[in-house]
CSV table of C-alpha atoms and ligand atoms in Angstrom, one decimal:
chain,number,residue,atom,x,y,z
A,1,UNK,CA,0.0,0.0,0.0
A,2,UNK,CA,1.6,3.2,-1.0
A,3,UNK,CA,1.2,6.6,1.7
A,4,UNK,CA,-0.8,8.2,-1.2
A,5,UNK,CA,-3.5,5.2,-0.6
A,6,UNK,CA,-2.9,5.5,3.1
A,7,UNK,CA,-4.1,8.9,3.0
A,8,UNK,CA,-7.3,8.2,1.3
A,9,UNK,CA,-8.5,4.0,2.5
A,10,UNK,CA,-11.4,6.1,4.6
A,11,UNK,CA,-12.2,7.9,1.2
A,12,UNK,CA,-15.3,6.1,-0.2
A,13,UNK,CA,-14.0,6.7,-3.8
A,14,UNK,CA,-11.3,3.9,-2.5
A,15,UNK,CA,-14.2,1.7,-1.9
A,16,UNK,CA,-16.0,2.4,-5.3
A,17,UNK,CA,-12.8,1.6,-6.8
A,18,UNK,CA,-12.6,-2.2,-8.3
A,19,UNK,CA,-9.2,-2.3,-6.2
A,20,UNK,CA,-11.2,-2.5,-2.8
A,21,UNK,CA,-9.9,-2.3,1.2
A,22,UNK,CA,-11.4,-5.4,2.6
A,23,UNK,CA,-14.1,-4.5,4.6
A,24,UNK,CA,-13.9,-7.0,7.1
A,25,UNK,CA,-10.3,-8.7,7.9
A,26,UNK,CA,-10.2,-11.6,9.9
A,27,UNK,CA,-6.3,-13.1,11.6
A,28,UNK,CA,-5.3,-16.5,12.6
A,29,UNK,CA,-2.8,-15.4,15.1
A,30,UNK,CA,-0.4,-18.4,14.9
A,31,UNK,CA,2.9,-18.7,16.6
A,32,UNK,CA,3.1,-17.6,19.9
A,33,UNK,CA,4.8,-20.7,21.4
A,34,UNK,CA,7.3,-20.9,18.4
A,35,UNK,CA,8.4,-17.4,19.4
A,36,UNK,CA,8.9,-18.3,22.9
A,37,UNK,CA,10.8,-21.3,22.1
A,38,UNK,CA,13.2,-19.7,19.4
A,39,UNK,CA,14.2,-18.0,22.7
A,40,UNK,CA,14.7,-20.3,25.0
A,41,UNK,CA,11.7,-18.8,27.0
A,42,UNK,CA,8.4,-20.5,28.4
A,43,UNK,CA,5.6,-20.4,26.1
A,44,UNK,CA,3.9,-18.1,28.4
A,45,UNK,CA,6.2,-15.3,26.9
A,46,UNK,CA,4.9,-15.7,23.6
A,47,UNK,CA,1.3,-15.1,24.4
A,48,UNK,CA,2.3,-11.9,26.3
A,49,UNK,CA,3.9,-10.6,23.5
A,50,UNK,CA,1.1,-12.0,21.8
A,51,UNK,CA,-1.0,-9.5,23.3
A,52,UNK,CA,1.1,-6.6,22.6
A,53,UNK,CA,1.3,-7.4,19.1
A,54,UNK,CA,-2.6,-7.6,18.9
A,55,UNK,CA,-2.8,-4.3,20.4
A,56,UNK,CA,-0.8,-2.4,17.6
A,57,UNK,CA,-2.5,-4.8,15.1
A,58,UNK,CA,-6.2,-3.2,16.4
A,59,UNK,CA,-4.9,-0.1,16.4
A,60,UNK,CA,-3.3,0.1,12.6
A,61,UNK,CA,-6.2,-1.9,11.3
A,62,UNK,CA,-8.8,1.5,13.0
A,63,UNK,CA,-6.1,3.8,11.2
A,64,UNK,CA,-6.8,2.1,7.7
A,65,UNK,CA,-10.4,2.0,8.2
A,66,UNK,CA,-11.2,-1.4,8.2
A,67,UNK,CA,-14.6,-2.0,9.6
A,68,UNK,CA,-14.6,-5.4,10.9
A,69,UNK,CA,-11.1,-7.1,12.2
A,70,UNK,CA,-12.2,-10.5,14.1
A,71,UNK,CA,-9.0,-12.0,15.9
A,72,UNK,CA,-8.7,-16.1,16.3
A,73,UNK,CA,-7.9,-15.5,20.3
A,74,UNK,CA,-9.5,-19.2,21.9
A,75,UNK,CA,-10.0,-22.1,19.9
A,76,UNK,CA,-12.6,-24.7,21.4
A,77,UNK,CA,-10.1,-27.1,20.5
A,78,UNK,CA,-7.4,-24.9,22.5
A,79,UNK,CA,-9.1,-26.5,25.8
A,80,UNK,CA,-6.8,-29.7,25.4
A,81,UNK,CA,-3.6,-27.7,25.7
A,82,UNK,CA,-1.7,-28.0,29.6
A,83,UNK,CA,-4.1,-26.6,32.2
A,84,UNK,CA,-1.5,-24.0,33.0
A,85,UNK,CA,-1.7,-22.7,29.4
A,86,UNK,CA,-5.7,-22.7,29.4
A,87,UNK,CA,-5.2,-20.7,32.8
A,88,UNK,CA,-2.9,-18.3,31.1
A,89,UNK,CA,-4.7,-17.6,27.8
A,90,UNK,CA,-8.3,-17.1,30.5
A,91,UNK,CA,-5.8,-14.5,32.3
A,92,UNK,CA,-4.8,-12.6,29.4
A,93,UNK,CA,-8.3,-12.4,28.2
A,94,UNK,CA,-9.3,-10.9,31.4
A,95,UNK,CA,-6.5,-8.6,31.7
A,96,UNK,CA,-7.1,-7.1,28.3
A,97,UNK,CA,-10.3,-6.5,28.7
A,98,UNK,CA,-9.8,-4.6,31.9
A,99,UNK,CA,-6.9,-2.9,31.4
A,100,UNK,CA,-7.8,-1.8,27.4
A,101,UNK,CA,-11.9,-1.5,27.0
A,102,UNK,CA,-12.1,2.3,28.3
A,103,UNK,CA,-9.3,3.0,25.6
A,104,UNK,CA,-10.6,0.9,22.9
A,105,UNK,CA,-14.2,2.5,23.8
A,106,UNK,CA,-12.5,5.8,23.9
A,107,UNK,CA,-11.5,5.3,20.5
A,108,UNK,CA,-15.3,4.3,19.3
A,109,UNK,CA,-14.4,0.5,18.8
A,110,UNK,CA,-17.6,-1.5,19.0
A,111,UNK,CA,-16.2,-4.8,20.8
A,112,UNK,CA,-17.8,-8.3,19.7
A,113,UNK,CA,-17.3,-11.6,21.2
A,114,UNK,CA,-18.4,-14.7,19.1
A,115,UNK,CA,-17.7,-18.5,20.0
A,116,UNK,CA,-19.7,-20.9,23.1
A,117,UNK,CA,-19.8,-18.2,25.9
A,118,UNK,CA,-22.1,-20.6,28.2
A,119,UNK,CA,-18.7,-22.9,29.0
A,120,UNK,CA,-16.6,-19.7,30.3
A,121,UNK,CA,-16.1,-19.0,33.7
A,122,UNK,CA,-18.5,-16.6,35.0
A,123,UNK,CA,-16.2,-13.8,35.7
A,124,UNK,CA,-15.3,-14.0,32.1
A,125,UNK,CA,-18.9,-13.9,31.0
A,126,UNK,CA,-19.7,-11.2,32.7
A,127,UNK,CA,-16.7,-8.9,31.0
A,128,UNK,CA,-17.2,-9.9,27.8
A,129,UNK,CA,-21.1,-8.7,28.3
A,130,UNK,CA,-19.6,-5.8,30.1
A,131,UNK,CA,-17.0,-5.0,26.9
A,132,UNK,CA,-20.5,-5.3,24.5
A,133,UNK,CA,-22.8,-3.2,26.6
A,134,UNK,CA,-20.5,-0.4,27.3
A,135,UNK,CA,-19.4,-0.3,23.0
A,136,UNK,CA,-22.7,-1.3,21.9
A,137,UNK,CA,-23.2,2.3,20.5
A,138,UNK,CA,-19.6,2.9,19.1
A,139,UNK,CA,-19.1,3.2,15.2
A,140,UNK,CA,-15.6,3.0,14.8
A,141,UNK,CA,-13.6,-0.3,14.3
A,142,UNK,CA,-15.5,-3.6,15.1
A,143,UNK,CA,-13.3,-5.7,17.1
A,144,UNK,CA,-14.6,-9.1,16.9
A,145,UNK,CA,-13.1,-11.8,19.1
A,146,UNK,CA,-13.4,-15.0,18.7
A,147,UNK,CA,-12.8,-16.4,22.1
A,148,UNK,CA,-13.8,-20.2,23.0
A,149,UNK,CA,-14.7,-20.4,19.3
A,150,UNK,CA,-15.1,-23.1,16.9
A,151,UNK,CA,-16.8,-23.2,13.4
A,152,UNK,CA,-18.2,-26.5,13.8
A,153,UNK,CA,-20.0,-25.5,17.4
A,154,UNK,CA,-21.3,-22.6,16.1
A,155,UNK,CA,-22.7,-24.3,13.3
A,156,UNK,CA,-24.1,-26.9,15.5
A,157,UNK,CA,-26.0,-24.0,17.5
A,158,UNK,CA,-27.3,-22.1,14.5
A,159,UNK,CA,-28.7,-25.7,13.5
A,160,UNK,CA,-30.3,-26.8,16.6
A,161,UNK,CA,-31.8,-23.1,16.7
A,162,UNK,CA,-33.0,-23.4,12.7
A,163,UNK,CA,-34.6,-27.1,14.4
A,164,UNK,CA,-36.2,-25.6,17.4
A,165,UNK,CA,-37.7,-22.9,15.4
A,166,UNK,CA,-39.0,-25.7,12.7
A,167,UNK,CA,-40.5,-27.8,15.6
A,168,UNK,CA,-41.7,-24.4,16.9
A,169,UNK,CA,-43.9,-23.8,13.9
A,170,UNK,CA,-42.2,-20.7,13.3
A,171,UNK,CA,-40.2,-21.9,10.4
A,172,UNK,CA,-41.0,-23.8,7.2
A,173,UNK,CA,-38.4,-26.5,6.5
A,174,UNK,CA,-38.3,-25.7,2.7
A,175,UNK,CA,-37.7,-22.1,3.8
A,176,UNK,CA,-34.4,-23.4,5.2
A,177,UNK,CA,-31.6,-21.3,2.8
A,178,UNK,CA,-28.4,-19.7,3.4
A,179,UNK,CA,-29.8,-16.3,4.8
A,180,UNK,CA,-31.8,-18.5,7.7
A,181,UNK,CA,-28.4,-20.6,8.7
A,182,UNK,CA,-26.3,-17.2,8.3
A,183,UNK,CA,-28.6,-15.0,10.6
A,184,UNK,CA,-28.5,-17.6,13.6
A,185,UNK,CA,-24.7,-18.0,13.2
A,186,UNK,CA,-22.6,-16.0,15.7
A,187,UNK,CA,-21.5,-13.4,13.0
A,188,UNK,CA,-25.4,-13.0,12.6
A,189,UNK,CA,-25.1,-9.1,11.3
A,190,UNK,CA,-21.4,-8.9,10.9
A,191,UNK,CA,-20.2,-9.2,6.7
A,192,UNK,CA,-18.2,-12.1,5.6
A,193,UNK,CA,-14.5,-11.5,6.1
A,194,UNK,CA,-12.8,-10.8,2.5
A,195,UNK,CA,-9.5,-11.8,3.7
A,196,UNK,CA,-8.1,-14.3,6.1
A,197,UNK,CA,-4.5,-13.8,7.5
A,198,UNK,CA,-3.2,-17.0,8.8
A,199,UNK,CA,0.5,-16.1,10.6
A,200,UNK,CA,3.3,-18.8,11.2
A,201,UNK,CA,3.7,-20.1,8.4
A,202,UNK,CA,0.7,-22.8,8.5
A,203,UNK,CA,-1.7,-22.9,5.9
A,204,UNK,CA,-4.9,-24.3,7.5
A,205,UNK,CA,-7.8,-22.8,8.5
A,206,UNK,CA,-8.3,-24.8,11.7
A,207,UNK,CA,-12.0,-24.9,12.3
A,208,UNK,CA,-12.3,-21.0,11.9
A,209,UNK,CA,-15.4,-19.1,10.2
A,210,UNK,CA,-16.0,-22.3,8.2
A,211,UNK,CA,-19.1,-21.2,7.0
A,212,UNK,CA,-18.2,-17.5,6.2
A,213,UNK,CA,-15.0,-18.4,4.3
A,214,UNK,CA,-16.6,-19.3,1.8
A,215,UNK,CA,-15.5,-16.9,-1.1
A,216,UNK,CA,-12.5,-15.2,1.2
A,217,UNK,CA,-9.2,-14.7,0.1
A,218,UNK,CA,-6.3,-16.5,2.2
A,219,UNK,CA,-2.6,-14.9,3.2
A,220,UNK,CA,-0.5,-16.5,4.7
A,221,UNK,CA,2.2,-15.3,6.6
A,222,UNK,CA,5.7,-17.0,7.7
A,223,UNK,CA,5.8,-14.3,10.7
A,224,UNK,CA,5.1,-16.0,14.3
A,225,UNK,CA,2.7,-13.8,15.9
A,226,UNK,CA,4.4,-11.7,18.3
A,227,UNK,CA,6.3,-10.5,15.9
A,228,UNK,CA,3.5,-9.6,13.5
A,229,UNK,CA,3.8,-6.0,12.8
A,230,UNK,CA,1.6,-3.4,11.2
A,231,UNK,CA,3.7,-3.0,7.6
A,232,UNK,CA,2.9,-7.1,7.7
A,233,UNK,CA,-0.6,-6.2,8.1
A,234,UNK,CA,-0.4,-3.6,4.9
A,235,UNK,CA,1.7,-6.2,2.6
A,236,UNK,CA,-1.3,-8.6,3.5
A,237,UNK,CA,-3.9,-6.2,2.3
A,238,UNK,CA,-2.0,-5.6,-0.7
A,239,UNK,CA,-1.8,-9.7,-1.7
A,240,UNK,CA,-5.0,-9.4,-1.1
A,241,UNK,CA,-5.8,-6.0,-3.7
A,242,UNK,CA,-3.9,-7.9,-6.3
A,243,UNK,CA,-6.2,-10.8,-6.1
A,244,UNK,CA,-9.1,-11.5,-8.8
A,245,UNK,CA,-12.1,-12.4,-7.3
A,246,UNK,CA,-14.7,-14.0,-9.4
A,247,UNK,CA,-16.8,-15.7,-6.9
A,248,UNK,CA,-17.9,-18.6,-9.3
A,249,UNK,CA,-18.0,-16.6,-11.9
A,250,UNK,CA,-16.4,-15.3,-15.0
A,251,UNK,CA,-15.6,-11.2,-14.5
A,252,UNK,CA,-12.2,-10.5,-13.7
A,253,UNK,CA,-11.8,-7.2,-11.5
A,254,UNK,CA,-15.0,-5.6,-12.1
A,255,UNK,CA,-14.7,-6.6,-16.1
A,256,UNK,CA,-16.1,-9.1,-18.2
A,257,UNK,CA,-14.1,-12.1,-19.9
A,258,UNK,CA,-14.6,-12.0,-23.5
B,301,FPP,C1,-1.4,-19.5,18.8
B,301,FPP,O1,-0.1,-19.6,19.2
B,301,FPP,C2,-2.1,-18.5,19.5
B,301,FPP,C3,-3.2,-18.8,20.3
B,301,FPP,C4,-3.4,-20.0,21.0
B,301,FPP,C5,-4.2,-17.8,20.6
B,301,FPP,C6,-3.7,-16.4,20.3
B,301,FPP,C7,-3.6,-15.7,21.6
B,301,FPP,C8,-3.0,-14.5,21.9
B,301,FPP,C9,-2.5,-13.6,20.8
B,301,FPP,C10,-2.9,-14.0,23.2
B,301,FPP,C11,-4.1,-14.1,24.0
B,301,FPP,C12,-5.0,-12.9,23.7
B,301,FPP,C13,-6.2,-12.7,24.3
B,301,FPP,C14,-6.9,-11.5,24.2
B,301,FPP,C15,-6.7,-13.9,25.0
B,301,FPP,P1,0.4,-21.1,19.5
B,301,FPP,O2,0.5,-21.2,21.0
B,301,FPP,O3,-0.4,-22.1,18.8
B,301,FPP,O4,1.9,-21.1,18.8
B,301,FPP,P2,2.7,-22.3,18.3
B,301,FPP,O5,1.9,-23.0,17.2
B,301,FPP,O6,4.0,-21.7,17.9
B,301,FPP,O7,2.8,-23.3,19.5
């Protein structure tokens, strides 16, 4: 991304443009014990520095005017790691949100949590409700965290929802379509993320917005997390400017094929 494009990425002209900013840019943020490790140090380190890193990420991504940023930061697979880890990764959780929501709400960001909340300890609960409420009315930056999340589980709970509302009455099954799954998904009024950054080096999308992947573009990054810095976040977006998306069909960047 050159300054000149900096300057203008809140400019709706950008948008217009058939070289669009991605609207909604969703991370992977791999590596975190791989950083630690390369230093000798625990991999408790890494997810500190994990944090740090995902602070200056939020912060570019509001400066570039994404709208929607969701951050991979608690898989429910994640669970089955050492109990110790688990404890640390709850810890950090809670010390983000109380040490950064009055500055992130300060800054307008709307903060959204999406993944199984009922299986979180209740303090937890409780902040991330408190982190919602309090940004609920912001229109910056949504921050979208993905905390105890898995694609499969939340596609097993927009399911038993679209079953309960068939045995309700309320709901036809043949008016079962993609709009009815997608509006009791997690990411019920949030847009599909156009591009998915995946850092590390890994190239797997590990049970992560299965559902709204579906026509996203995919960078992948050899950086470990903690070293993840904002120019890595630009050189993403502009892999992903280059791209030609088609979505099934036969236009290339906003032209027909002859
Ligand atoms: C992957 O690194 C990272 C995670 C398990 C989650 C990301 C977590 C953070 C950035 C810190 C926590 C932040 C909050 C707000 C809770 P890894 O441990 O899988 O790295 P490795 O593959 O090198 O072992």
């Amino acid at each position: 991304m050159t300054t000149g494009q900096k300057a203008v990425v809140r400019d709706e002209a950008l948008r217009d443009d058939d070289r669009r900013m991605p609207r909604h840019v969703a991370i992977i943020m791999d590596g975190n014990g791989r950083w630690a490790a390369a230093r000798g140090l625990d991999r408790t380190f890494g997810h500190k520095k994990g944090v740090e890193a995902l602070r200056t990420t939020v912060s570019h991504a509001d400066k570039l005017g994404i709208e929607f940023l969701t951050l991979f930061s608690f898989s429910s697979e994640n669970w089955s790691r050492p109990q110790t880890e688990v404890r640390q990764l709850m810890g950090l959780l809670r010390l983000f949100i109380r040490r950064d929501l009055a500055d992130l709400h300060k800054a307008n960001v709307r903060v959204r949590i999406i993944g199984a909340r009922d299986d979180l300890a209740g303090d937890i609960r409780s902040l991330l409700d408190e982190a919602e409420e309090l940004t609920r009315g912001n229109t910056g930056l949504n921050l979208v965290v993905a905390f105890n999340y898995g694609a499969r589980n939340e596609i097993e709970r927009a399911v038993r929802r679209l079953a309960e509302d068939v045995e309700a009455g309320r709901l036809k099954a043949a008016d079962i379509d993609s709009a009815a799954i997608g509006s009791r998904l997690d990411t019920a009024d949030i847009p599909d993320p156009e591009l998915i950054i995946r850092t590390s080096g890994e190239q797997r999308l590990s049970n992560f917005l299965l559902w709204q992947a579906a026509y996203s573009e995919f960078v992948f990054l050899p950086v470990l997390w903690p070293d993840f810095s904002p120019e890595d976040l630009e050189r993403a977006i502009d892999d992903y400017l280059g791209r030609d998306r088609r979505f099934g069909g036969l236009t290339t960047k906003g032209r027909a094929v002859p």
